[in-house]
Coordinates of C-alpha atoms in Angstrom, one line a residue:
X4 CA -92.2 13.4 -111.4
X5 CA -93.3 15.4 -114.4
X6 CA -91.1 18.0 -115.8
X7 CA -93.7 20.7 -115.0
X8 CA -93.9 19.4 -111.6
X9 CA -90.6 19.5 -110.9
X10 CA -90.0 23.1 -112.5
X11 CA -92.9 24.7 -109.4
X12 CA -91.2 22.6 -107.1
X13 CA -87.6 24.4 -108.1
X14 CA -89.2 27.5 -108.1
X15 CA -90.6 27.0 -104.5
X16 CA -87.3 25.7 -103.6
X17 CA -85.6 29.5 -104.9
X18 CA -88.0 31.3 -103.3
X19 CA -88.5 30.0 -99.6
X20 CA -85.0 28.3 -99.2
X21 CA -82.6 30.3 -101.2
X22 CA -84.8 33.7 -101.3
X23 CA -84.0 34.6 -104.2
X24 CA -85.7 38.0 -105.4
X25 CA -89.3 37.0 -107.7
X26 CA -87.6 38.4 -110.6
X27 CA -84.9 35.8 -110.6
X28 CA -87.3 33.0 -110.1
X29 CA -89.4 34.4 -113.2
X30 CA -86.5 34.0 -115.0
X31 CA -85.1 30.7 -113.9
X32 CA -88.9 29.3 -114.6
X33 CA -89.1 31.1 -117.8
X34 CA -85.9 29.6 -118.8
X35 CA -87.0 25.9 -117.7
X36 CA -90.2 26.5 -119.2
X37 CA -88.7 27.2 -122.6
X38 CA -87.3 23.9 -122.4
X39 CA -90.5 21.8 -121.4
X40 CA -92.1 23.9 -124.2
X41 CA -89.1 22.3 -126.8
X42 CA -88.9 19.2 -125.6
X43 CA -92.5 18.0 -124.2
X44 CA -93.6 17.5 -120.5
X45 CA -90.9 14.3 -119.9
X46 CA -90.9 12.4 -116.9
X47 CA -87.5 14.3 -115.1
X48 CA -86.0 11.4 -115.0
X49 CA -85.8 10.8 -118.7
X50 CA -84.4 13.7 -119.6
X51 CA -80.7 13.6 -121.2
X52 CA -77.8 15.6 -122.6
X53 CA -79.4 15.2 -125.6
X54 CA -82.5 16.5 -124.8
X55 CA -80.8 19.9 -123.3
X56 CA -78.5 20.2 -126.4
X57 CA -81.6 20.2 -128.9
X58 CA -83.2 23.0 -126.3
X59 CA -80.1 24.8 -127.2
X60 CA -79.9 24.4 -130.7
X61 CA -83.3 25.2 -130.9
X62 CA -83.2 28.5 -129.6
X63 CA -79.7 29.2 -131.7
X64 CA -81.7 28.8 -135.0
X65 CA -84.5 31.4 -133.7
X66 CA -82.0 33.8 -133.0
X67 CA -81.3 34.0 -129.4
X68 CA -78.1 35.6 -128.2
X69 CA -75.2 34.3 -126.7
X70 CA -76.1 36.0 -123.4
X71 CA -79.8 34.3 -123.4
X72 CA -77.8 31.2 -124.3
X73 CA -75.9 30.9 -121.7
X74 CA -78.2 32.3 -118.7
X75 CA -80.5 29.2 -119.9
X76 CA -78.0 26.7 -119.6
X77 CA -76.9 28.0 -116.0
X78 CA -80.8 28.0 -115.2
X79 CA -80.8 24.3 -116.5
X80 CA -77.6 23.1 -114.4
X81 CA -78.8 24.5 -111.3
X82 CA -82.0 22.8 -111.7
X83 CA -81.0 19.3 -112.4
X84 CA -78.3 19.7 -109.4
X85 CA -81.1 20.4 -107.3
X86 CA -83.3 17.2 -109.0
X87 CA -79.7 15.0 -107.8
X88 CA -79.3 16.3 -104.4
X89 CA -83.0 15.9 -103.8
X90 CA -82.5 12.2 -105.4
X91 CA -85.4 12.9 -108.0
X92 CA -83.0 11.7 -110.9
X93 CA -80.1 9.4 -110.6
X94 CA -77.3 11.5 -112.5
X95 CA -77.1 14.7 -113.3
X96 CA -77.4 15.4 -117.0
X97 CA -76.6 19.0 -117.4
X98 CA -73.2 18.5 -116.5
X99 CA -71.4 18.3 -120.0
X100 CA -73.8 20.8 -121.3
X101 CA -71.9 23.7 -122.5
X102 CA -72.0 27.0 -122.3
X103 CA -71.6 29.3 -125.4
X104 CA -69.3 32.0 -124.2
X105 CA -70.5 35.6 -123.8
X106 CA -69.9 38.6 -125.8
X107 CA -68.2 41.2 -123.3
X108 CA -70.5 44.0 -123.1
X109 CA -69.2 46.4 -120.5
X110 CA -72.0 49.1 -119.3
X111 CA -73.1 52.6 -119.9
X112 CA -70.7 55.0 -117.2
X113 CA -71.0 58.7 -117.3
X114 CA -67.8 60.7 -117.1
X115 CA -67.4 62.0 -113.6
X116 CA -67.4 65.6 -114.7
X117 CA -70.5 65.5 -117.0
X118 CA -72.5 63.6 -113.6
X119 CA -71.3 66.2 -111.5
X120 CA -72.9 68.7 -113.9
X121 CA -76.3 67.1 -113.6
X122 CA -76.1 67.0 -109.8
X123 CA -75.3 70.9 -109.3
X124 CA -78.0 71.7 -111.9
X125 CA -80.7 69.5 -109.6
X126 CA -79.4 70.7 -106.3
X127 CA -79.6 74.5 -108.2
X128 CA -83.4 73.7 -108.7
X129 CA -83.9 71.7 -105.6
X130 CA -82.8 75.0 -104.0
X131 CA -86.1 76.9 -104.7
X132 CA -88.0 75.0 -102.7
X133 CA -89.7 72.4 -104.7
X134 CA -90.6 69.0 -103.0
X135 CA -90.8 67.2 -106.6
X136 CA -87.2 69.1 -107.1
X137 CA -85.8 68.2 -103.6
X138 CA -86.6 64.6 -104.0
X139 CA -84.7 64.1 -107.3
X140 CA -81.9 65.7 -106.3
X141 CA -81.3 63.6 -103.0
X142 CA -82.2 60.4 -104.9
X143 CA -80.3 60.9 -108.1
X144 CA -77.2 62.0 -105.3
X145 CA -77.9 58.9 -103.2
X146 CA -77.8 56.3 -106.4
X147 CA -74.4 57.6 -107.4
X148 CA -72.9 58.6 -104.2
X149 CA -73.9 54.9 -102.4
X150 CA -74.0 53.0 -105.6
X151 CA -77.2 50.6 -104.7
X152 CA -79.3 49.0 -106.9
X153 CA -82.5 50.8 -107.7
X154 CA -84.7 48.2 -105.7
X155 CA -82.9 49.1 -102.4
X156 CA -83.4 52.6 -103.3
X157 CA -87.4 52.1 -103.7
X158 CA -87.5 49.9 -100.5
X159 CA -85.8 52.6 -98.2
X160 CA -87.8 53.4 -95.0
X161 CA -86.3 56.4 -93.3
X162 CA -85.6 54.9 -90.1
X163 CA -82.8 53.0 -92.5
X164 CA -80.7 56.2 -93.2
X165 CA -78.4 57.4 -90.4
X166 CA -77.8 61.3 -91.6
X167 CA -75.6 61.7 -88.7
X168 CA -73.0 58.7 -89.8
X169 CA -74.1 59.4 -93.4
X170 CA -74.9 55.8 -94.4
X171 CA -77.9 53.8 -95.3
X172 CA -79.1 50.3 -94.1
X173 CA -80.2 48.5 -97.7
X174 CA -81.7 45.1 -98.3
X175 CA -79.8 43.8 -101.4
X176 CA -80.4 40.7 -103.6
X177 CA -81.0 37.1 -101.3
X178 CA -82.2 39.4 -98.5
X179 CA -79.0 40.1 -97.8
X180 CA -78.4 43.5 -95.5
X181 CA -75.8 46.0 -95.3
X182 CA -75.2 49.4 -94.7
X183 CA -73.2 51.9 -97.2
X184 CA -71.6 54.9 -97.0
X185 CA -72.7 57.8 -99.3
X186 CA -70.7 61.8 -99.5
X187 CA -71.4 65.1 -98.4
X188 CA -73.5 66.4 -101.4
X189 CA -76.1 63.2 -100.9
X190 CA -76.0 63.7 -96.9
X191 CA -77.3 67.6 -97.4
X192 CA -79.6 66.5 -100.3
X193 CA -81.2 64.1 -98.2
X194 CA -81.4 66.4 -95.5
X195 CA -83.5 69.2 -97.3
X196 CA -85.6 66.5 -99.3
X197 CA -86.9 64.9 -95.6
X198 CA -87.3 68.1 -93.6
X199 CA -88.6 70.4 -97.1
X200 CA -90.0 68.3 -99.4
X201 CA -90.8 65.1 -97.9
X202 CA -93.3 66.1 -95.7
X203 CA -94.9 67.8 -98.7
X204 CA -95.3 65.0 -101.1
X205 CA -96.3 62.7 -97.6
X206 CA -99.5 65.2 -97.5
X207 CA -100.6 64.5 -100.8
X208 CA -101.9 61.1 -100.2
X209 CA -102.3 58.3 -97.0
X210 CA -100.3 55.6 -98.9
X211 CA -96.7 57.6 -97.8
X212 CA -96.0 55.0 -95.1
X213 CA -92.0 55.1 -93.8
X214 CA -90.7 55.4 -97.5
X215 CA -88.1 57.8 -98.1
X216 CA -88.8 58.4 -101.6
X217 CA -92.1 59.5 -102.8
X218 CA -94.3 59.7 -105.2
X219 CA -96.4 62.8 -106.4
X220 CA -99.6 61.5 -105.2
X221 CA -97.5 60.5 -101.8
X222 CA -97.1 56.8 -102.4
X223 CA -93.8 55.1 -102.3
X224 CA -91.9 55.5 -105.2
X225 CA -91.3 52.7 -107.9
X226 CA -88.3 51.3 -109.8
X227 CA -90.1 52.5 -113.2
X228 CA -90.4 56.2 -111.8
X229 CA -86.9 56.1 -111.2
X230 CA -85.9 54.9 -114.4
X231 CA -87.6 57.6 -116.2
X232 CA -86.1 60.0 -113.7
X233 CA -82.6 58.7 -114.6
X234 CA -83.0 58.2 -118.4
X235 CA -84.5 62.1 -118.5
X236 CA -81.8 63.7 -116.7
X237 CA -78.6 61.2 -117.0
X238 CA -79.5 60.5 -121.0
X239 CA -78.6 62.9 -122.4
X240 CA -74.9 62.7 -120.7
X241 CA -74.2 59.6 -122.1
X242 CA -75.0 60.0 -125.0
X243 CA -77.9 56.8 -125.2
X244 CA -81.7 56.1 -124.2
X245 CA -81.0 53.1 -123.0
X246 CA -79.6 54.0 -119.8
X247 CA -81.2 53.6 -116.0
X248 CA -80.6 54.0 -112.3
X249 CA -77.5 50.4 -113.1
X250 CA -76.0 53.6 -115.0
X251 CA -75.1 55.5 -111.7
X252 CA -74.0 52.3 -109.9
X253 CA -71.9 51.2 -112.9
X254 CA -70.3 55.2 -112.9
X255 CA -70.0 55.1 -109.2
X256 CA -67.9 51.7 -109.4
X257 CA -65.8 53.1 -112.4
X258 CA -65.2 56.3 -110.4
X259 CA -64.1 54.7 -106.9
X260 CA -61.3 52.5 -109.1
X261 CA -60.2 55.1 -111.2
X262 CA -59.8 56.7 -108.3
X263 CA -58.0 53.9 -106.7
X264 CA -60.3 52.4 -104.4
X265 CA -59.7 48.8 -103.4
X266 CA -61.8 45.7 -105.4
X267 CA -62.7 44.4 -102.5
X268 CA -63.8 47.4 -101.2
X269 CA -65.6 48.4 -103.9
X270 CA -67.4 44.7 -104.0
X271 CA -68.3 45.3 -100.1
X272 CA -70.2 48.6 -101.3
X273 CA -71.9 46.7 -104.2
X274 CA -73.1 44.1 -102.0
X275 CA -71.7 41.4 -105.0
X276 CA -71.3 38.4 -103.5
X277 CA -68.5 37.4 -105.8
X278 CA -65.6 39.1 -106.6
X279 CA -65.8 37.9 -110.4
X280 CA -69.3 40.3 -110.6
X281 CA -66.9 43.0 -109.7
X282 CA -63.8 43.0 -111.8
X283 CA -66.5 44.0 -114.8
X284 CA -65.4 47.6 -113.2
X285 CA -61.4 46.6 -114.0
X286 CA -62.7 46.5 -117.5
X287 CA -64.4 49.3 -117.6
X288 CA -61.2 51.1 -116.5
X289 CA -58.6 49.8 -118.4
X290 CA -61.2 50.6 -121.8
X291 CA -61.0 53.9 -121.0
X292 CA -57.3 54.1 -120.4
X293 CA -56.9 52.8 -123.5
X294 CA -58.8 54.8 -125.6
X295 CA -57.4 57.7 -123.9
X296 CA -54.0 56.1 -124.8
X297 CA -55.1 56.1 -128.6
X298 CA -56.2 59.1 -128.4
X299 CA -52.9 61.3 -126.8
X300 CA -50.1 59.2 -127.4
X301 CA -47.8 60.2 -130.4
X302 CA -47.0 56.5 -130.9
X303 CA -50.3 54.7 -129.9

């Protein structure tokens, strides 16, 4: 089998077996791709460690980072362990392929204080009444008080929020459901968006549907809306651009263990499936610890 071949057929395998999201087969087929596109369309079966390390080097002398680096060589191993279980080659040569190590980047987190301030301004304006107003204010409240990803918040339907129990039923990455918990200030926000402003934004269009979160022409609302939404109003508190709806899950994480919630807990909530994903957070803690350290200690 051709390497192109057997690259769809991987794909095809991600998506109907494994379910993984399309994104993350975009990017494991972009990744193989890349190397078919360094290294010719081989037969599989002929393709060695040398092969893969020349892919790597090849992409080190155009620049690519460390990060890119090593998300391609994980894209490469789980693809020729898939080509030996299926018995399409007879070893597996990805195995002493290295990895170049990462460079620790830990994420954007606003300070607890400076979010809260954002939230009571929104829930000030929600509180004249209007719909565009209500809405943002119950979803900025939901992303930080449930800490979900931003493509379970675009693919709530309302019968998947339980006001009463004040948790939502999400559908997280490998279509794998669970239902989180979210506060007091997101229960009432929610509240006044779907009795006050829903219904308003619903009449604006026939595409509403079940979605909780709307549009302003009354269609569901997309991930890029959001974004905006967050990098207007959450920006500016961090101090960067380059922050999204990830910024209010990463500052909800970093809250609950400053606050001394348990990892495993706070893993459940994510909906990581490995508690490595996780201990990023343990980082992110013990960074600002020490800086505060530095900065109050006579002797630091």
């Amino acid at each position: 089998m051709l390497l192109t071949r057997a690259i769809e057929a991987f794909a095809a395998h991600l998506s109907t077996v494994r379910r993984l999201s399309p994104a993350t087969v975009r990017a494991y087929r972009n990744d193989l791709r890349d190397l078919q596109a360094t290294i010719g369309d081989l037969e599989l079966r002929d393709v060695d460690l040398e092969h893969l390390r020349e892919w790597l080097w090849q992409a080190t002398k155009r620049g690519d980072e460390r990060s890119t680096l090593a998300r391609r060589t994980s894209s490469a191993r789980a693809f020729f362990r898939w080509a030996h279980e299926e018995e399409l080659v007879p070893a597996d040569p990805s195995l002493r392929l290295v990895a170049p190590k990462r460079g620790r980047t830990l994420p954007h987190v606003a300070a607890a204080e400076a979010l809260g301030g954002v939230l009571d301004r929104l829930g000030r304006a929600a509180a004249e009444g209007d719909p565009v107003a209500l809405r943002d204010h119950a979803l900025l409240e939901l992303l930080y008080g449930a800490g979900i990803r931003v493509s379970e918040l675009c693919g709530l339907d309302v019968d998947d929020l339980d006001l009463d129990r004040a948790t939502a039923r999400v559908l997280g990455k490998g279509s794998r459901e669970r239902v989180v918990p979210f506060g007091a200030p997101a229960q009432r926000a929610l509240d006044a968006y779907l009795i006050r402003g829903r219904p308003a934004l619903a009449a604006r269009g026939a595409g509403a549907g079940p979605a909780v979160f709307l549009g302003v022409r009354g269609g569901r609302m997309g991930p890029r809306a959001v974004y905006d939404l967050v990098t207007r109003e959450v920006g500016p508190v961090v101090g960067s651009s380059a922050v999204g709806p990830h910024t209010l899950r990463h500052s909800a994480a970093t809250h609950l263990l400053d606050g001394g919630a348990d990892l495993r807990a706070v893993q459940e909530l994510l909906g990581h499936a490995s508690l490595g994903t996780t201990q990023i957070y343990t980082h992110v803690s013990s960074e600002r610890l020490a800086a505060a350290y530095r900065l109050a200690h006579p002797r630091a």
